[in-house]
Amino acid sequence: LPPKLKSLIGLEGEAIFAGMGEKFQIWEPKKYESELKLLQDDFSKLTGKANPFYLIDNMIEK
């Protein structure tokens, strides 16, 4: 990213580009990892098919 853009969004050093489809977000790596961990912790509290990772886990195992 250009320095001017990094300064505008308060980013120093590296960035993570995370997205899907036509949209993406630019994250500071430590903040991204922290938010991802919170999301995974929330999903881990769900059991069985209520957990969206259930389908992914079962597809990978096969």
PDB file of N, CA and C in Angstrom:
ATOM      1  N   LEU A   1       0.840  -1.187   0.000  1.00  0.00           N
ATOM      2  CA  LEU A   1       0.000   0.000   0.000  1.00  0.00           C
ATOM      3  C   LEU A   1       0.880   1.244   0.000  1.00  0.00           C
ATOM      4  N   PRO A   2       0.441   2.281  -0.663  1.00  0.00           N
ATOM      5  CA  PRO A   2       1.197   3.526  -0.644  1.00  0.00           C
ATOM      6  C   PRO A   2       1.212   4.128   0.764  1.00  0.00           C
ATOM      7  N   PRO A   3       2.307   4.785   1.131  1.00  0.00           N
ATOM      8  CA  PRO A   3       2.405   5.384   2.469  1.00  0.00           C
ATOM      9  C   PRO A   3       1.241   6.316   2.811  1.00  0.00           C
ATOM     10  N   LYS A   4       0.764   7.075   1.836  1.00  0.00           N
ATOM     11  CA  LYS A   4      -0.345   8.005   2.093  1.00  0.00           C
ATOM     12  C   LYS A   4      -1.608   7.247   2.521  1.00  0.00           C
ATOM     13  N   LEU A   5      -1.902   6.151   1.859  1.00  0.00           N
ATOM     14  CA  LEU A   5      -3.080   5.345   2.208  1.00  0.00           C
ATOM     15  C   LEU A   5      -2.892   4.680   3.566  1.00  0.00           C
ATOM     16  N   LYS A   6      -1.693   4.144   3.813  1.00  0.00           N
ATOM     17  CA  LYS A   6      -1.416   3.520   5.107  1.00  0.00           C
ATOM     18  C   LYS A   6      -1.593   4.526   6.237  1.00  0.00           C
ATOM     19  N   SER A   7      -1.132   5.739   6.016  1.00  0.00           N
ATOM     20  CA  SER A   7      -1.276   6.789   7.019  1.00  0.00           C
ATOM     21  C   SER A   7      -2.748   7.134   7.234  1.00  0.00           C
ATOM     22  N   LEU A   8      -3.491   7.202   6.145  1.00  0.00           N
ATOM     23  CA  LEU A   8      -4.914   7.545   6.216  1.00  0.00           C
ATOM     24  C   LEU A   8      -5.703   6.543   7.060  1.00  0.00           C
ATOM     25  N   ILE A   9      -5.368   5.260   6.958  1.00  0.00           N
ATOM     26  CA  ILE A   9      -6.110   4.234   7.699  1.00  0.00           C
ATOM     27  C   ILE A   9      -5.406   3.807   8.982  1.00  0.00           C
ATOM     28  N   GLY A  10      -4.290   4.450   9.299  1.00  0.00           N
ATOM     29  CA  GLY A  10      -3.592   4.151  10.551  1.00  0.00           C
ATOM     30  C   GLY A  10      -2.886   2.812  10.560  1.00  0.00           C
ATOM     31  N   LEU A  11      -2.318   2.430   9.447  1.00  0.00           N
ATOM     32  CA  LEU A  11      -1.655   1.135   9.320  1.00  0.00           C
ATOM     33  C   LEU A  11      -0.153   1.331   9.224  1.00  0.00           C
ATOM     34  N   GLU A  12       0.579   0.545  10.010  1.00  0.00           N
ATOM     35  CA  GLU A  12       2.041   0.554   9.934  1.00  0.00           C
ATOM     36  C   GLU A  12       2.500  -0.843   9.562  1.00  0.00           C
ATOM     37  N   GLY A  13       3.519  -0.956   8.752  1.00  0.00           N
ATOM     38  CA  GLY A  13       4.057  -2.268   8.404  1.00  0.00           C
ATOM     39  C   GLY A  13       3.164  -3.038   7.451  1.00  0.00           C
ATOM     40  N   GLU A  14       3.016  -4.329   7.723  1.00  0.00           N
ATOM     41  CA  GLU A  14       2.282  -5.229   6.840  1.00  0.00           C
ATOM     42  C   GLU A  14       0.777  -5.094   7.010  1.00  0.00           C
ATOM     43  N   ALA A  15       0.040  -5.633   6.026  1.00  0.00           N
ATOM     44  CA  ALA A  15      -1.418  -5.614   6.058  1.00  0.00           C
ATOM     45  C   ALA A  15      -1.943  -6.969   5.601  1.00  0.00           C
ATOM     46  N   ILE A  16      -3.136  -7.283   6.055  1.00  0.00           N
ATOM     47  CA  ILE A  16      -3.842  -8.477   5.592  1.00  0.00           C
ATOM     48  C   ILE A  16      -5.037  -8.006   4.779  1.00  0.00           C
ATOM     49  N   PHE A  17      -5.172  -8.560   3.583  1.00  0.00           N
ATOM     50  CA  PHE A  17      -6.324  -8.290   2.744  1.00  0.00           C
ATOM     51  C   PHE A  17      -7.242  -9.499   2.872  1.00  0.00           C
ATOM     52  N   ALA A  18      -8.418  -9.297   3.434  1.00  0.00           N
ATOM     53  CA  ALA A  18      -9.365 -10.395   3.639  1.00  0.00           C
ATOM     54  C   ALA A  18     -10.666 -10.034   2.946  1.00  0.00           C
ATOM     55  N   GLY A  19     -11.189 -10.956   2.165  1.00  0.00           N
ATOM     56  CA  GLY A  19     -12.424 -10.641   1.483  1.00  0.00           C
ATOM     57  C   GLY A  19     -13.063 -11.842   0.834  1.00  0.00           C
ATOM     58  N   MET A  20     -14.194 -11.542   0.215  1.00  0.00           N
ATOM     59  CA  MET A  20     -14.950 -12.563  -0.473  1.00  0.00           C
ATOM     60  C   MET A  20     -15.748 -11.863  -1.569  1.00  0.00           C
ATOM     61  N   GLY A  21     -15.757 -12.451  -2.741  1.00  0.00           N
ATOM     62  CA  GLY A  21     -16.503 -11.846  -3.835  1.00  0.00           C
ATOM     63  C   GLY A  21     -15.876 -10.538  -4.276  1.00  0.00           C
ATOM     64  N   GLU A  22     -16.686  -9.496  -4.351  1.00  0.00           N
ATOM     65  CA  GLU A  22     -16.224  -8.202  -4.846  1.00  0.00           C
ATOM     66  C   GLU A  22     -15.751  -7.265  -3.750  1.00  0.00           C
ATOM     67  N   LYS A  23     -15.784  -7.683  -2.505  1.00  0.00           N
ATOM     68  CA  LYS A  23     -15.419  -6.805  -1.392  1.00  0.00           C
ATOM     69  C   LYS A  23     -14.259  -7.389  -0.604  1.00  0.00           C
ATOM     70  N   PHE A  24     -13.445  -6.496  -0.034  1.00  0.00           N
ATOM     71  CA  PHE A  24     -12.364  -6.932   0.837  1.00  0.00           C
ATOM     72  C   PHE A  24     -12.123  -5.868   1.896  1.00  0.00           C
ATOM     73  N   GLN A  25     -11.434  -6.280   2.945  1.00  0.00           N
ATOM     74  CA  GLN A  25     -11.067  -5.374   4.031  1.00  0.00           C
ATOM     75  C   GLN A  25      -9.561  -5.419   4.196  1.00  0.00           C
ATOM     76  N   ILE A  26      -9.007  -4.311   4.655  1.00  0.00           N
ATOM     77  CA  ILE A  26      -7.581  -4.236   4.941  1.00  0.00           C
ATOM     78  C   ILE A  26      -7.435  -4.217   6.452  1.00  0.00           C
ATOM     79  N   TRP A  27      -6.677  -5.175   6.985  1.00  0.00           N
ATOM     80  CA  TRP A  27      -6.531  -5.339   8.431  1.00  0.00           C
ATOM     81  C   TRP A  27      -5.080  -5.219   8.858  1.00  0.00           C
ATOM     82  N   GLU A  28      -4.878  -4.715  10.036  1.00  0.00           N
ATOM     83  CA  GLU A  28      -3.588  -4.785  10.711  1.00  0.00           C
ATOM     84  C   GLU A  28      -3.480  -6.234  11.180  1.00  0.00           C
ATOM     85  N   PRO A  29      -2.385  -6.942  10.900  1.00  0.00           N
ATOM     86  CA  PRO A  29      -2.307  -8.383  11.170  1.00  0.00           C
ATOM     87  C   PRO A  29      -2.663  -8.815  12.591  1.00  0.00           C
ATOM     88  N   LYS A  30      -2.189  -8.134  13.603  1.00  0.00           N
ATOM     89  CA  LYS A  30      -2.497  -8.546  14.981  1.00  0.00           C
ATOM     90  C   LYS A  30      -3.983  -8.388  15.282  1.00  0.00           C
ATOM     91  N   LYS A  31      -4.587  -7.321  14.785  1.00  0.00           N
ATOM     92  CA  LYS A  31      -6.021  -7.094  14.997  1.00  0.00           C
ATOM     93  C   LYS A  31      -6.836  -8.172  14.271  1.00  0.00           C
ATOM     94  N   TYR A  32      -6.419  -8.516  13.058  1.00  0.00           N
ATOM     95  CA  TYR A  32      -7.112  -9.547  12.293  1.00  0.00           C
ATOM     96  C   TYR A  32      -7.071 -10.885  13.029  1.00  0.00           C
ATOM     97  N   GLU A  33      -5.891 -11.269  13.493  1.00  0.00           N
ATOM     98  CA  GLU A  33      -5.747 -12.534  14.221  1.00  0.00           C
ATOM     99  C   GLU A  33      -6.595 -12.538  15.487  1.00  0.00           C
ATOM    100  N   SER A  34      -6.641 -11.406  16.176  1.00  0.00           N
ATOM    101  CA  SER A  34      -7.445 -11.289  17.393  1.00  0.00           C
ATOM    102  C   SER A  34      -8.930 -11.466  17.087  1.00  0.00           C
ATOM    103  N   GLU A  35      -9.412 -10.791  16.050  1.00  0.00           N
ATOM    104  CA  GLU A  35     -10.825 -10.899  15.674  1.00  0.00           C
ATOM    105  C   GLU A  35     -11.156 -12.308  15.194  1.00  0.00           C
ATOM    106  N   LEU A  36     -10.252 -12.921  14.451  1.00  0.00           N
ATOM    107  CA  LEU A  36     -10.466 -14.282  13.974  1.00  0.00           C
ATOM    108  C   LEU A  36     -10.552 -15.255  15.144  1.00  0.00           C
ATOM    109  N   LYS A  37      -9.691 -15.080  16.127  1.00  0.00           N
ATOM    110  CA  LYS A  37      -9.709 -15.934  17.324  1.00  0.00           C
ATOM    111  C   LYS A  37     -11.035 -15.797  18.060  1.00  0.00           C
ATOM    112  N   LEU A  38     -11.526 -14.557  18.213  1.00  0.00           N
ATOM    113  CA  LEU A  38     -12.821 -14.347  18.874  1.00  0.00           C
ATOM    114  C   LEU A  38     -13.938 -15.053  18.116  1.00  0.00           C
ATOM    115  N   LEU A  39     -13.916 -14.950  16.798  1.00  0.00           N
ATOM    116  CA  LEU A  39     -14.930 -15.597  15.975  1.00  0.00           C
ATOM    117  C   LEU A  39     -14.865 -17.115  16.124  1.00  0.00           C
ATOM    118  N   GLN A  40     -13.666 -17.659  16.078  1.00  0.00           N
ATOM    119  CA  GLN A  40     -13.507 -19.107  16.235  1.00  0.00           C
ATOM    120  C   GLN A  40     -13.952 -19.566  17.617  1.00  0.00           C
ATOM    121  N   ASP A  41     -13.665 -18.775  18.641  1.00  0.00           N
ATOM    122  CA  ASP A  41     -14.107 -19.117  19.994  1.00  0.00           C
ATOM    123  C   ASP A  41     -15.627 -19.131  20.082  1.00  0.00           C
ATOM    124  N   ASP A  42     -16.270 -18.139  19.462  1.00  0.00           N
ATOM    125  CA  ASP A  42     -17.732 -18.094  19.461  1.00  0.00           C
ATOM    126  C   ASP A  42     -18.310 -19.311  18.747  1.00  0.00           C
ATOM    127  N   PHE A  43     -17.750 -19.658  17.586  1.00  0.00           N
ATOM    128  CA  PHE A  43     -18.241 -20.806  16.836  1.00  0.00           C
ATOM    129  C   PHE A  43     -18.000 -22.110  17.585  1.00  0.00           C
ATOM    130  N   SER A  44     -16.911 -22.188  18.338  1.00  0.00           N
ATOM    131  CA  SER A  44     -16.613 -23.428  19.057  1.00  0.00           C
ATOM    132  C   SER A  44     -17.631 -23.691  20.161  1.00  0.00           C
ATOM    133  N   LYS A  45     -18.349 -22.660  20.583  1.00  0.00           N
ATOM    134  CA  LYS A  45     -19.385 -22.833  21.604  1.00  0.00           C
ATOM    135  C   LYS A  45     -20.649 -23.452  21.017  1.00  0.00           C
ATOM    136  N   LEU A  46     -20.771 -23.391  19.694  1.00  0.00           N
ATOM    137  CA  LEU A  46     -21.912 -24.005  19.027  1.00  0.00           C
ATOM    138  C   LEU A  46     -21.614 -25.486  18.836  1.00  0.00           C
ATOM    139  N   THR A  47     -22.634 -26.305  18.889  1.00  0.00           N
ATOM    140  CA  THR A  47     -22.409 -27.742  18.759  1.00  0.00           C
ATOM    141  C   THR A  47     -23.011 -28.277  17.471  1.00  0.00           C
ATOM    142  N   GLY A  48     -22.434 -29.359  16.993  1.00  0.00           N
ATOM    143  CA  GLY A  48     -22.970 -30.071  15.838  1.00  0.00           C
ATOM    144  C   GLY A  48     -23.190 -29.196  14.631  1.00  0.00           C
ATOM    145  N   LYS A  49     -24.318 -29.391  13.986  1.00  0.00           N
ATOM    146  CA  LYS A  49     -24.610 -28.703  12.732  1.00  0.00           C
ATOM    147  C   LYS A  49     -24.906 -27.219  12.914  1.00  0.00           C
ATOM    148  N   ALA A  50     -25.072 -26.759  14.144  1.00  0.00           N
ATOM    149  CA  ALA A  50     -25.281 -25.330  14.386  1.00  0.00           C
ATOM    150  C   ALA A  50     -23.993 -24.549  14.160  1.00  0.00           C
ATOM    151  N   ASN A  51     -22.860 -25.235  14.221  1.00  0.00           N
ATOM    152  CA  ASN A  51     -21.562 -24.603  14.014  1.00  0.00           C
ATOM    153  C   ASN A  51     -21.264 -24.574  12.516  1.00  0.00           C
ATOM    154  N   PRO A  52     -21.079 -23.370  11.922  1.00  0.00           N
ATOM    155  CA  PRO A  52     -20.834 -23.304  10.478  1.00  0.00           C
ATOM    156  C   PRO A  52     -19.568 -24.032  10.036  1.00  0.00           C
ATOM    157  N   PHE A  53     -18.613 -24.237  10.934  1.00  0.00           N
ATOM    158  CA  PHE A  53     -17.406 -24.964  10.574  1.00  0.00           C
ATOM    159  C   PHE A  53     -17.644 -26.471  10.525  1.00  0.00           C
ATOM    160  N   TYR A  54     -18.791 -26.932  11.008  1.00  0.00           N
ATOM    161  CA  TYR A  54     -19.128 -28.358  10.992  1.00  0.00           C
ATOM    162  C   TYR A  54     -19.080 -28.902   9.563  1.00  0.00           C
ATOM    163  N   LEU A  55     -19.691 -28.182   8.634  1.00  0.00           N
ATOM    164  CA  LEU A  55     -19.719 -28.635   7.247  1.00  0.00           C
ATOM    165  C   LEU A  55     -18.324 -28.662   6.644  1.00  0.00           C
ATOM    166  N   ILE A  56     -17.548 -27.625   6.908  1.00  0.00           N
ATOM    167  CA  ILE A  56     -16.188 -27.557   6.372  1.00  0.00           C
ATOM    168  C   ILE A  56     -15.353 -28.707   6.915  1.00  0.00           C
ATOM    169  N   ASP A  57     -15.424 -28.916   8.216  1.00  0.00           N
ATOM    170  CA  ASP A  57     -14.645 -29.992   8.833  1.00  0.00           C
ATOM    171  C   ASP A  57     -15.008 -31.348   8.243  1.00  0.00           C
ATOM    172  N   ASN A  58     -16.288 -31.583   8.025  1.00  0.00           N
ATOM    173  CA  ASN A  58     -16.720 -32.876   7.497  1.00  0.00           C
ATOM    174  C   ASN A  58     -16.364 -33.045   6.028  1.00  0.00           C
ATOM    175  N   MET A  59     -16.314 -31.965   5.272  1.00  0.00           N
ATOM    176  CA  MET A  59     -15.924 -32.054   3.871  1.00  0.00           C
ATOM    177  C   MET A  59     -14.433 -32.357   3.748  1.00  0.00           C
ATOM    178  N   ILE A  60     -13.630 -31.778   4.615  1.00  0.00           N
ATOM    179  CA  ILE A  60     -12.181 -31.969   4.558  1.00  0.00           C
ATOM    180  C   ILE A  60     -11.807 -33.392   4.950  1.00  0.00           C
ATOM    181  N   GLU A  61     -12.513 -33.952   5.921  1.00  0.00           N
ATOM    182  CA  GLU A  61     -12.192 -35.292   6.408  1.00  0.00           C
ATOM    183  C   GLU A  61     -12.461 -36.358   5.362  1.00  0.00           C
ATOM    184  N   LYS A  62     -13.347 -36.102   4.413  1.00  0.00           N
ATOM    185  CA  LYS A  62     -13.719 -37.120   3.415  1.00  0.00           C
ATOM    186  C   LYS A  62     -12.820 -37.102   2.221  1.00  0.00           C
TER     187      LYS A  62
END
